Coordinates of C-alpha atoms and ligand atoms in Angstrom, one line a residue:
X22 CA 17.4 -12.3 -15.8
X23 CA 19.2 -9.2 -14.8
X24 CA 19.4 -5.5 -15.5
X25 CA 20.5 -5.2 -19.2
X26 CA 23.9 -3.4 -19.4
X27 CA 23.6 0.0 -20.9
X28 CA 19.8 0.6 -20.5
X29 CA 19.4 0.7 -16.8
X30 CA 16.7 -0.5 -14.5
X31 CA 13.2 0.4 -15.7
X32 CA 10.4 -0.7 -13.3
X33 CA 7.8 -0.2 -16.1
X34 CA 9.4 -3.0 -18.1
X35 CA 6.6 -5.7 -18.4
X36 CA 9.0 -8.5 -17.4
X37 CA 9.9 -6.5 -14.2
X38 CA 6.3 -5.8 -13.5
X39 CA 5.7 -9.5 -13.5
X40 CA 8.7 -10.5 -11.5
X41 CA 11.0 -7.7 -10.2
X42 CA 13.0 -9.9 -7.8
X43 CA 15.8 -11.2 -10.1
X44 CA 16.5 -7.6 -11.2
X45 CA 16.5 -6.5 -7.6
X46 CA 19.0 -9.3 -6.7
X47 CA 21.3 -8.1 -9.6
X48 CA 21.1 -4.5 -8.3
X49 CA 21.7 -5.5 -4.7
X50 CA 24.8 -7.4 -5.8
X51 CA 26.2 -5.1 -8.5
X52 CA 24.9 -1.5 -8.2
X53 CA 23.0 -0.8 -5.0
X54 CA 22.6 3.0 -5.8
X55 CA 21.8 2.6 -9.5
X56 CA 21.2 5.3 -12.1
X57 CA 18.4 3.8 -14.2
X58 CA 16.0 4.7 -17.0
X59 CA 15.5 8.5 -17.4
X60 CA 18.3 9.3 -15.0
X61 CA 16.3 8.2 -11.9
X62 CA 18.3 6.8 -9.0
X63 CA 17.2 3.3 -7.7
X64 CA 18.2 2.4 -4.2
X65 CA 18.0 -1.2 -3.1
X66 CA 19.9 -1.9 0.1
X67 CA 18.0 -2.2 3.4
X68 CA 19.9 0.5 5.2
X69 CA 19.8 2.9 2.3
X70 CA 16.1 2.4 1.6
X71 CA 15.4 3.0 5.3
X72 CA 17.4 6.3 5.1
X73 CA 15.7 7.5 1.9
X74 CA 12.2 6.7 3.2
X75 CA 12.7 7.9 6.7
X76 CA 14.7 11.1 6.5
X77 CA 13.6 14.7 5.7
X78 CA 16.6 15.3 3.3
X79 CA 14.7 13.1 0.8
X80 CA 11.6 15.3 0.1
X81 CA 8.1 14.8 -1.4
X82 CA 7.2 18.3 -2.3
X83 CA 9.3 18.0 -5.5
X84 CA 7.3 14.9 -6.4
X85 CA 4.1 16.8 -5.8
X86 CA 5.2 19.4 -8.3
X87 CA 6.2 16.8 -10.9
X88 CA 2.9 15.0 -10.5
X89 CA 0.9 18.2 -10.6
X90 CA 2.5 19.0 -14.0
X91 CA 1.6 15.5 -15.2
X92 CA -2.1 15.7 -14.3
X93 CA -2.5 19.4 -15.0
X94 CA -4.9 21.8 -13.3
X95 CA -8.2 20.5 -11.8
X96 CA -9.6 18.7 -8.9
X97 CA -6.9 16.0 -8.8
X98 CA -4.1 18.4 -7.9
X99 CA -6.4 20.8 -5.9
X100 CA -7.3 17.9 -3.5
X101 CA -4.1 15.9 -3.5
X102 CA -1.7 18.8 -2.8
X103 CA -3.2 18.9 0.6
X104 CA -2.4 15.3 1.4
X105 CA 0.2 14.2 3.9
X106 CA 2.0 12.2 1.2
X107 CA 3.1 15.4 -0.6
X108 CA 4.3 17.5 2.3
X109 CA 7.8 18.1 3.6
X110 CA 8.6 19.4 7.1
X111 CA 7.3 21.5 8.8
X112 CA 4.0 20.9 7.0
X113 CA 4.4 17.1 7.1
X114 CA 5.1 17.1 10.8
X115 CA 2.1 19.4 11.4
X116 CA -0.3 17.2 9.4
X117 CA 1.0 14.0 11.0
X118 CA 0.5 15.5 14.5
X119 CA -3.1 16.3 13.5
X120 CA -3.9 12.9 11.9
X121 CA -1.8 10.5 14.0
X122 CA -3.5 11.0 17.4
X123 CA -6.9 10.3 15.8
X124 CA -5.8 6.7 15.3
X125 CA -6.4 6.0 19.0
X126 CA -5.9 2.5 20.4
X127 CA -9.6 2.6 21.3
X128 CA -10.7 3.3 17.7
X129 CA -8.3 0.7 16.4
X130 CA -9.6 -1.9 18.9
X131 CA -13.2 -1.2 17.8
X132 CA -12.0 -1.8 14.2
X133 CA -10.5 -5.2 15.1
X134 CA -13.9 -6.7 16.0
X135 CA -15.5 -5.2 12.9
X136 CA -12.7 -6.4 10.6
X137 CA -13.0 -10.0 11.9
X138 CA -16.7 -9.9 11.6
X139 CA -16.6 -8.5 8.1
X140 CA -14.1 -11.2 7.0
X141 CA -16.4 -13.9 8.3
X142 CA -19.5 -12.4 6.8
X143 CA -17.9 -12.0 3.4
X144 CA -16.7 -15.6 3.4
X145 CA -20.0 -17.2 4.4
X146 CA -21.8 -17.0 1.0
X147 CA -18.5 -17.7 -0.9
X148 CA -17.9 -21.0 1.0
X149 CA -20.8 -22.7 -0.8
X150 CA -19.5 -21.7 -4.2
X151 CA -16.2 -23.7 -4.1
X152 CA -14.6 -21.0 -6.1
X153 CA -13.9 -17.3 -5.9
X154 CA -11.7 -14.5 -7.1
X155 CA -9.7 -13.5 -3.9
X156 CA -9.2 -9.9 -5.2
X157 CA -12.7 -9.0 -6.3
X158 CA -14.9 -11.2 -4.1
X159 CA -13.0 -11.0 -0.8
X160 CA -10.0 -8.7 -0.5
X161 CA -11.4 -5.6 -2.1
X162 CA -14.8 -5.6 -0.3
X163 CA -13.0 -6.3 3.0
X164 CA -10.5 -3.4 2.6
X165 CA -13.2 -1.1 1.3
X166 CA -15.6 -1.9 4.2
X167 CA -12.7 -1.3 6.7
X168 CA -11.7 2.1 5.4
X169 CA -15.2 3.3 4.9
X170 CA -16.2 2.2 8.4
X171 CA -13.1 3.9 9.8
X172 CA -14.0 7.1 8.0
X173 CA -17.7 6.8 9.0
X174 CA -19.0 6.5 5.4
X175 CA -22.4 4.8 5.2
X176 CA -22.3 1.3 3.6
X177 CA -24.7 2.4 0.9
X178 CA -22.0 4.8 -0.5
X179 CA -19.4 2.0 -1.0
X180 CA -20.2 1.4 -4.7
X181 CA -19.7 5.1 -5.4
X182 CA -16.5 5.1 -3.4
X183 CA -15.3 2.1 -5.3
X184 CA -16.1 3.7 -8.7
X185 CA -14.2 6.9 -7.7
X186 CA -11.2 4.9 -6.5
X187 CA -11.1 2.9 -9.7
X188 CA -11.1 6.1 -11.7
X189 CA -8.6 8.0 -9.6
X190 CA -6.0 5.2 -8.8
X191 CA -4.3 5.1 -12.2
X192 CA -3.6 8.9 -12.1
X193 CA -1.4 8.4 -9.0
X194 CA 1.2 6.5 -11.1
X195 CA 3.7 8.2 -13.4
X196 CA 2.5 5.8 -16.1
X197 CA -0.9 7.6 -16.3
X198 CA -2.2 8.5 -19.8
X199 CA -4.5 11.4 -20.8
X200 CA -7.7 9.4 -20.9
X201 CA -7.0 8.1 -17.4
X202 CA -6.3 11.6 -16.2
X203 CA -9.5 13.0 -17.7
X204 CA -11.6 10.3 -15.9
X205 CA -9.7 10.8 -12.7
X206 CA -10.4 14.6 -12.7
X207 CA -14.2 14.0 -13.0
X208 CA -14.1 11.3 -10.3
X209 CA -12.1 13.5 -7.9
X210 CA -14.5 16.4 -8.4
X211 CA -17.4 14.2 -7.4
X212 CA -15.5 12.6 -4.5
X213 CA -14.5 16.0 -3.0
X214 CA -18.1 17.2 -3.2
X215 CA -19.2 14.1 -1.4
X216 CA -16.6 14.5 1.3
X217 CA -17.4 18.2 1.8
X218 CA -21.0 17.2 2.6
X219 CA -19.9 14.3 4.9
X220 CA -17.4 16.5 6.8
X221 CA -20.1 19.2 7.3
X222 CA -22.4 16.5 8.7
X223 CA -19.6 15.3 11.1
X224 CA -18.9 18.8 12.3
X225 CA -22.6 19.1 13.2
X226 CA -23.1 15.5 14.4
X227 CA -19.9 13.8 15.5
X228 CA -19.7 10.0 15.5
X229 CA -17.3 7.2 16.4
X230 CA -15.2 7.6 13.3
X231 CA -11.8 9.0 12.2
X232 CA -13.2 12.2 10.6
X233 CA -15.0 13.1 13.8
X234 CA -11.9 12.2 15.8
X235 CA -9.7 14.4 13.7
X236 CA -12.1 17.3 14.1
X237 CA -12.3 16.7 17.9
X238 CA -8.6 16.3 18.3
X239 CA -7.9 19.7 16.7
X240 CA -10.8 21.8 17.9
X241 CA -9.6 24.8 19.9
X242 CA -5.8 24.7 19.2
X243 CA -5.0 24.3 15.6
X244 CA -8.4 23.6 13.9
X245 CA -8.1 21.4 10.8
X246 CA -9.5 23.0 7.7
X247 CA -12.1 21.3 5.5
X248 CA -9.5 21.2 2.6
X249 CA -7.0 19.4 4.9
X250 CA -9.7 17.0 6.0
X251 CA -10.8 16.3 2.4
X252 CA -7.2 15.7 1.4
X253 CA -6.7 13.5 4.4
X254 CA -9.8 11.4 3.8
X255 CA -8.8 10.9 0.2
X256 CA -5.3 10.0 1.2
X257 CA -6.6 7.4 3.7
X258 CA -8.9 5.9 1.1
X259 CA -6.1 5.4 -1.3
X260 CA -3.4 4.6 1.2
X261 CA -5.7 2.2 2.9
X262 CA -7.5 0.1 0.5
X263 CA -5.7 -0.8 -2.7
X264 CA -2.6 -1.5 -0.6
X265 CA -4.5 -3.9 1.6
X266 CA -6.3 -5.5 -1.3
X267 CA -3.1 -6.2 -3.2
X268 CA -1.3 -7.4 0.0
X269 CA -4.0 -10.0 0.7
X270 CA -3.7 -11.2 -3.0
X271 CA 0.1 -11.3 -2.9
X272 CA 0.0 -13.1 0.5
X273 CA -2.5 -15.8 -0.5
X274 CA -0.5 -16.4 -3.7
X275 CA 2.8 -16.7 -1.8
X276 CA 1.1 -19.4 0.4
X277 CA -0.4 -21.2 -2.6
X278 CA 3.0 -21.3 -4.2
X279 CA 4.6 -22.7 -1.1
X280 CA 2.2 -25.6 0.0
X281 CA 4.4 -26.8 2.8
X282 CA 4.3 -23.3 4.4
X283 CA 0.5 -23.2 3.9
X284 CA 0.2 -26.6 5.5
X285 CA 2.3 -25.5 8.5
X286 CA 0.1 -22.4 9.0
X287 CA -3.0 -24.5 8.9
X288 CA -1.6 -27.0 11.4
X289 CA -0.3 -24.2 13.7
X290 CA -2.6 -21.2 13.5
X291 CA -0.6 -19.5 16.3
X292 CA 1.9 -18.8 13.5
X293 CA -0.5 -16.3 11.9
X294 CA 1.2 -13.0 13.0
X295 CA 4.7 -14.3 11.8
X296 CA 3.2 -15.6 8.6
X297 CA 1.6 -12.2 7.9
X298 CA 5.0 -10.4 8.5
X299 CA 6.7 -12.9 6.1
X300 CA 4.0 -12.2 3.4
X301 CA 4.6 -8.5 3.8
X302 CA 8.4 -9.0 3.4
X303 CA 8.3 -11.6 0.6
X304 CA 5.9 -9.8 -1.7
X305 CA 4.9 -6.3 -0.6
X306 CA 2.0 -4.5 -2.2
X307 CA 4.0 -1.3 -2.0
X308 CA 7.3 -1.9 -3.9
X309 CA 8.7 1.6 -4.0
X310 CA 8.3 5.3 -3.0
X311 CA 9.9 8.2 -4.7
X312 CA 11.7 11.3 -3.4
X313 CA 13.2 14.5 -4.9
X314 CA 16.4 15.9 -3.4
X315 CA 16.4 19.5 -2.3
X316 CA 20.1 19.8 -1.8
X317 CA 23.2 17.8 -2.9
X318 CA 24.0 14.9 -0.7
X319 CA 25.9 11.6 -0.6
X320 CA 24.3 8.1 -0.2
X321 CA 26.6 5.2 0.5
X322 CA 29.4 6.9 -1.3
X323 CA 27.3 8.0 -4.4
X324 CA 26.8 11.8 -4.9
X325 CA 23.3 12.8 -5.6
X326 CA 22.5 16.3 -6.9
X327 CA 19.7 18.8 -6.0
X328 CA 16.6 18.0 -8.1
X329 CA 17.6 14.3 -8.7
X330 CA 14.8 11.8 -8.4
X331 CA 15.3 8.8 -6.1
X332 CA 13.2 5.7 -5.9
X333 CA 13.6 3.6 -2.8
X334 CA 12.8 0.0 -3.6
X335 CA 11.4 -1.4 -0.4
X336 CA 10.6 -4.6 -2.4
X337 CA 14.3 -5.0 -3.0
X338 CA 15.4 -4.0 0.5
X339 CA 13.1 -6.8 1.8
X340 CA 15.3 -9.2 -0.1
X341 CA 18.6 -7.8 1.0
X342 CA 20.8 -10.7 2.1
X343 CA 22.6 -8.4 4.5
X344 CA 19.4 -8.2 6.4
X345 CA 17.5 -11.5 5.7
X346 CA 19.1 -14.9 5.5
X347 CA 18.3 -16.6 2.2
X348 CA 16.0 -13.7 1.3
X349 CA 14.3 -15.4 -1.6
X350 CA 13.1 -18.3 0.6
X351 CA 9.5 -17.9 1.8
X352 CA 9.6 -19.0 5.5
X353 CA 6.8 -18.2 7.9
X354 CA 9.1 -19.2 10.7
X355 CA 11.5 -16.4 10.0
X356 CA 12.2 -14.1 13.0
X357 CA 14.1 -11.4 11.2
X358 CA 12.8 -8.0 10.5
X359 CA 11.1 -5.7 10.2
X360 CA 10.4 -5.5 6.5
X361 CA 10.3 -2.0 5.0
X362 CA 6.9 -2.5 3.4
X363 CA 5.3 0.2 5.7
X364 CA 8.2 2.6 5.1
X365 CA 10.3 4.1 7.8
X366 CA 11.0 7.0 10.2
X367 CA 9.1 10.2 9.8
X368 CA 6.7 8.8 7.2
X369 CA 6.1 5.3 8.7
X370 CA 2.7 4.1 7.7
X371 CA 0.0 5.4 10.0
X372 CA -2.3 2.5 9.1
X373 CA 0.2 -0.3 9.7
X374 CA -1.6 -1.8 12.7
X375 CA -4.9 -1.7 10.8
X376 CA -3.4 -3.2 7.7
X377 CA -1.9 -6.1 9.7
X378 CA -5.3 -6.7 11.3
X379 CA -7.0 -6.9 7.9
X380 CA -4.2 -9.2 6.5
X381 CA -4.4 -11.6 9.5
X382 CA -8.2 -11.7 9.3
X383 CA -8.1 -12.5 5.6
X384 CA -5.5 -15.2 6.0
X385 CA -7.3 -16.8 8.9
X386 CA -10.5 -17.1 6.9
X387 CA -9.0 -18.1 3.5
X388 CA -6.4 -20.6 4.8
X389 CA -9.3 -22.3 6.7
X390 CA -10.8 -23.4 3.4
X391 CA -10.3 -27.1 2.7
X392 CA -8.5 -28.1 -0.5
X393 CA -7.5 -24.5 -1.3
X394 CA -5.7 -24.2 -4.6
X395 CA -5.1 -21.8 -7.5
X396 CA -7.9 -22.2 -10.0
X397 CA -5.8 -21.1 -13.1
X398 CA -2.3 -21.8 -14.3
X399 CA 0.2 -19.6 -12.5
X400 CA 1.4 -18.2 -15.8
X401 CA -2.1 -16.8 -16.5
X402 CA -2.0 -14.4 -13.6
X403 CA -1.8 -10.8 -14.7
X404 CA -0.1 -8.1 -12.6
X405 CA -1.5 -4.5 -12.3
X406 CA 0.3 -2.0 -14.5
X407 CA 1.9 0.1 -11.8
X408 CA 5.5 0.8 -10.9
X409 CA 4.8 1.5 -7.3
X410 CA 2.0 -0.9 -6.3
X411 CA 2.3 -4.7 -6.8
X412 CA -0.7 -7.0 -7.0
X413 CA -2.5 -9.4 -9.3
X414 CA -5.6 -8.1 -11.2
X415 CA -7.5 -11.3 -10.2
X416 CA -6.7 -14.4 -8.1
X417 CA -9.1 -17.2 -8.9
X418 CA -9.0 -20.0 -6.2
X419 CA -11.0 -23.2 -5.7
X420 CA -11.7 -25.2 -2.6
X421 CA -14.1 -27.8 -1.3
X422 CA -17.6 -26.3 -1.3
X423 CA -18.9 -26.2 2.2
X424 CA -21.9 -25.2 4.2
X425 CA -22.2 -21.4 4.3
Ligands
HEM517 C1 -0.6 -3.5 3.4 C2 -1.1 -2.3 3.5 C3 -0.3 -1.1 3.5 C4 1.0 -0.9 3.1 C5 2.0 -1.9 2.4 C6 1.3 0.5 3.3 C7 2.5 1.1 3.0 C8 2.9 2.4 3.3 C9 4.2 3.1 3.0 C10 5.3 2.4 2.4 C11 4.1 4.3 3.5 C12 5.2 5.4 3.4 C13 5.2 6.2 2.1 C14 6.4 7.0 1.9 O1 7.4 6.8 2.6 O2 6.4 7.8 0.9 C15 2.8 4.6 4.0 C16 2.3 5.8 4.6 C17 1.1 5.9 5.0 N1 0.1 5.0 5.1 FE1 0.2 3.1 4.6 N2 0.2 1.1 3.9 C18 -0.8 0.2 4.0 C19 -2.0 0.4 4.6 C20 -2.5 1.6 5.1 C21 -3.8 1.8 5.7 C22 -4.8 0.7 6.0 C23 -3.8 3.1 6.1 C24 -4.9 3.9 6.7 C25 -6.0 3.4 7.2 C26 -2.6 3.7 5.7 C27 -2.3 5.1 5.9 C28 -1.1 5.6 5.6 C29 -0.8 7.0 5.8 C30 -1.7 8.1 6.4 C31 0.6 7.3 5.5 C32 1.4 8.6 5.4 C33 2.3 8.7 6.6 C34 3.1 9.9 6.5 O3 3.4 10.4 5.5 O4 3.5 10.4 7.6 N3 -1.8 2.8 5.1 N4 2.0 3.4 3.9

């Protein structure tokens, strides 16, 4: 399979949603800065992807304007225009300086113990069943518990958080339809009202959570506004839980498809950190990020014009043979890196440490199950309909039922 001559790469093509890697290999070999469907540029080489993702010349404000036109007026654009994802410098740098320091090593260390405990608690009742859906039964609850604990949201509110997330997530993709947008607007209105109350409470009664930490870190010098806090909390919920859920699913699937690597990890648990990195490289839950160019520039000899849209395909860069030997081989012993799954430079993922902790906790628990195997035929797995995020809708596995 390759990119059909004349039509250009289209990440929304169902065959590419299912398996983009043969097309990435074609692009890497034949047309690394490729003009694809709708005149969008697709960038695949490791060095070019790192440049596009990490440098201010490739902006996000233009993407915010495109997206705001797609969803129209209402709570979605009112809230999301304040998020860090849609800012260029100097606003991006200012917001990053406000949010970044709140991710203190102390807070993250506290999270480590809670994540490990949550993963163990989630698995206990599932052990006895001998069967589960990794996505719904394990990965999603783990990621949701982590992000809501981090933000200091009470456990009783998780169902509401999940319902809002499910309604809002499809509107973040350029494939969103009018019904999805209408549902997303309602959900965002409710979510923002909930957050306004939560933030008011944290201002009055600070706790050991990220919202309290952001308020404390900015009190006195450049106080963070409630709008910026709401935008940030929403950004963190979205940046930090679908991504992790999908990454756990993709990683378990990669191990199930490579039983010798799974056996090696089970035999030598010390390989867990390297295995997690290889899972992130081999099948990242974030495949791409888009930018709009504010002024003409040249990328690896190709001229790009002001206003052009550029999609940096980290999923392809992670398979660039110039960076990774035999890139299509899944090898938990690999010591090359880093993958570009968490982005690069000025926008490098603020939650990377936390995401790695969650992924390792999930893999530790799940690979410990005896007789672990896929409970449906591989061909029956369905991928989410998203050009940016990659993950299976559900991942049924079976294993020897054990004591809870
Ligand atoms: C496997 C899980 C995750 C993946 C693959 C991932 C990936 C990414 C990527 C690629 C970016 C850069 C976006 C761009 O360049 O446009 C990013 C940014 C970001 N991520 Fe993550 N992420 C993950 C988990 C998390 C978690 C758990 C959190 C928070 C708790 C988080 C918070 C953020 C934030 C705040 C940014 C914006 C940074 C900025 O613009 O300066 N992410 N992430």
